[in-house]
Coordinates of C-alpha atoms in Angstrom, one line a residue:
X1 CA 37.9 -26.8 25.5
X2 CA 36.2 -28.4 22.5
X3 CA 32.9 -27.8 24.1
X4 CA 33.7 -24.1 24.7
X5 CA 34.8 -23.7 21.1
X6 CA 31.7 -25.4 19.9
X7 CA 29.6 -23.2 22.1
X8 CA 31.3 -20.0 20.8
X9 CA 30.8 -21.2 17.2
X10 CA 27.1 -21.8 17.8
X11 CA 26.7 -18.4 19.5
X12 CA 28.5 -16.7 16.5
X13 CA 26.2 -18.5 14.0
X14 CA 23.1 -17.5 16.0
X15 CA 24.3 -13.9 16.1
X16 CA 25.0 -13.9 12.3
X17 CA 21.6 -15.4 11.6
X18 CA 19.9 -12.7 13.8
X19 CA 21.8 -9.9 12.0
X20 CA 20.9 -11.3 8.6
X21 CA 17.2 -11.5 9.6
X22 CA 17.3 -7.9 10.9
X23 CA 19.1 -6.7 7.7
X24 CA 16.5 -8.4 5.5
X25 CA 13.7 -6.9 7.5
X26 CA 15.3 -3.5 7.2
X27 CA 15.7 -3.8 3.4
X28 CA 12.0 -4.9 3.1
X29 CA 10.9 -1.8 5.1
X30 CA 13.1 0.5 3.0
X31 CA 11.6 -1.0 -0.2
X32 CA 8.1 -0.5 1.0
X33 CA 8.7 3.1 2.2
X34 CA 7.0 5.4 -0.4
X35 CA 5.5 2.5 -2.1
X36 CA 1.8 2.6 -2.5
X37 CA -1.0 4.6 -0.9
X38 CA -3.1 3.8 2.2
X39 CA -6.8 4.7 2.6
X40 CA -8.0 4.8 6.2
X41 CA -11.8 4.6 6.9
X42 CA -12.4 6.6 10.0
X43 CA -16.2 6.6 9.4
X44 CA -18.9 4.3 10.8
X45 CA -19.8 2.5 7.6
X46 CA -18.1 0.6 4.8
X47 CA -16.8 2.8 1.9
X48 CA -15.9 1.9 -1.6
X49 CA -12.8 3.7 -3.0
X50 CA -12.3 3.5 -6.8
X51 CA -8.6 4.0 -7.7
X52 CA -6.4 4.4 -10.8
X53 CA -2.6 4.4 -10.9
X54 CA 0.3 3.7 -13.2
X55 CA 1.6 5.4 -16.3
X56 CA -0.4 8.3 -17.6
X57 CA -0.3 12.0 -17.4
X58 CA -3.9 12.4 -16.1
X59 CA -6.1 10.2 -13.9
X60 CA -8.3 9.3 -16.9
X61 CA -5.2 8.0 -18.8
X62 CA -4.0 5.7 -16.0
X63 CA -4.6 2.1 -17.0
X64 CA -4.4 0.1 -13.7
X65 CA -7.5 0.3 -11.5
X66 CA -8.5 -1.2 -8.2
X67 CA -11.7 -1.0 -6.2
X68 CA -11.2 -1.1 -2.4
X69 CA -14.0 -2.1 0.0
X70 CA -12.9 -0.7 3.4
X71 CA -14.9 -1.5 6.5
X72 CA -15.3 1.1 9.3
X73 CA -12.0 1.4 11.2
X74 CA -10.0 -0.5 8.6
X75 CA -7.3 0.5 6.1
X76 CA -7.1 -0.4 2.4
X77 CA -3.8 -0.2 0.5
X78 CA -3.0 0.2 -3.2
X79 CA 0.4 -1.1 -4.1
X80 CA 1.1 1.5 -6.8
X81 CA 4.9 1.6 -6.4
X82 CA 6.2 5.1 -7.1
X83 CA 3.0 6.1 -8.9
X84 CA 0.5 8.6 -7.4
X85 CA -3.0 7.2 -6.9
X86 CA -6.1 8.9 -8.2
X87 CA -9.3 8.0 -6.3
X88 CA -13.0 8.5 -6.6
X89 CA -15.6 7.9 -3.9
X90 CA -18.4 7.5 -6.5
X91 CA -18.6 4.8 -9.1
X92 CA -16.8 6.2 -12.2
X93 CA -18.5 5.9 -15.5
X94 CA -16.9 4.8 -18.7
X95 CA -17.3 8.1 -20.6
X96 CA -16.7 10.9 -18.1
X97 CA -14.6 9.1 -15.4
X98 CA -15.3 10.2 -11.8
X99 CA -18.5 12.2 -11.5
X100 CA -17.0 14.6 -8.8
X101 CA -13.6 14.6 -10.4
X102 CA -10.6 12.5 -9.6
X103 CA -8.5 13.4 -6.5
X104 CA -4.9 12.5 -6.1
X105 CA -2.7 11.0 -3.3
X106 CA 1.1 11.0 -3.8
X107 CA 3.0 7.8 -3.7
X108 CA 3.7 6.8 -0.1
X109 CA 0.8 8.9 1.1
X110 CA -2.2 8.1 3.3
X111 CA -5.7 9.5 3.2
X112 CA -8.2 9.4 6.0
X113 CA -11.9 9.2 4.9
X114 CA -14.5 10.3 7.3

């Protein structure tokens, strides 16, 4: 009888631990949903993606920047939170910004580059 009670207790503890782990994984997935932007390189060569994000009304005003080097078939991610991400496929210069103009990807979005 003691062995059966101990077995039931262990089973209950294992079930509780599994449910806690699943709940934590679910919360992490919810927290990441809509957070950041993904860039997928569907081309055959490595691409550089120059990004800006954070507070600012225009892409030139955004203070946080990140350069992604994405190999063919790979994905790069910018953890921008709830901020849109502005990107440029040419090296931006200090005075004029992106030579071809900044493009935008909304928070939680994904862009495939050919």
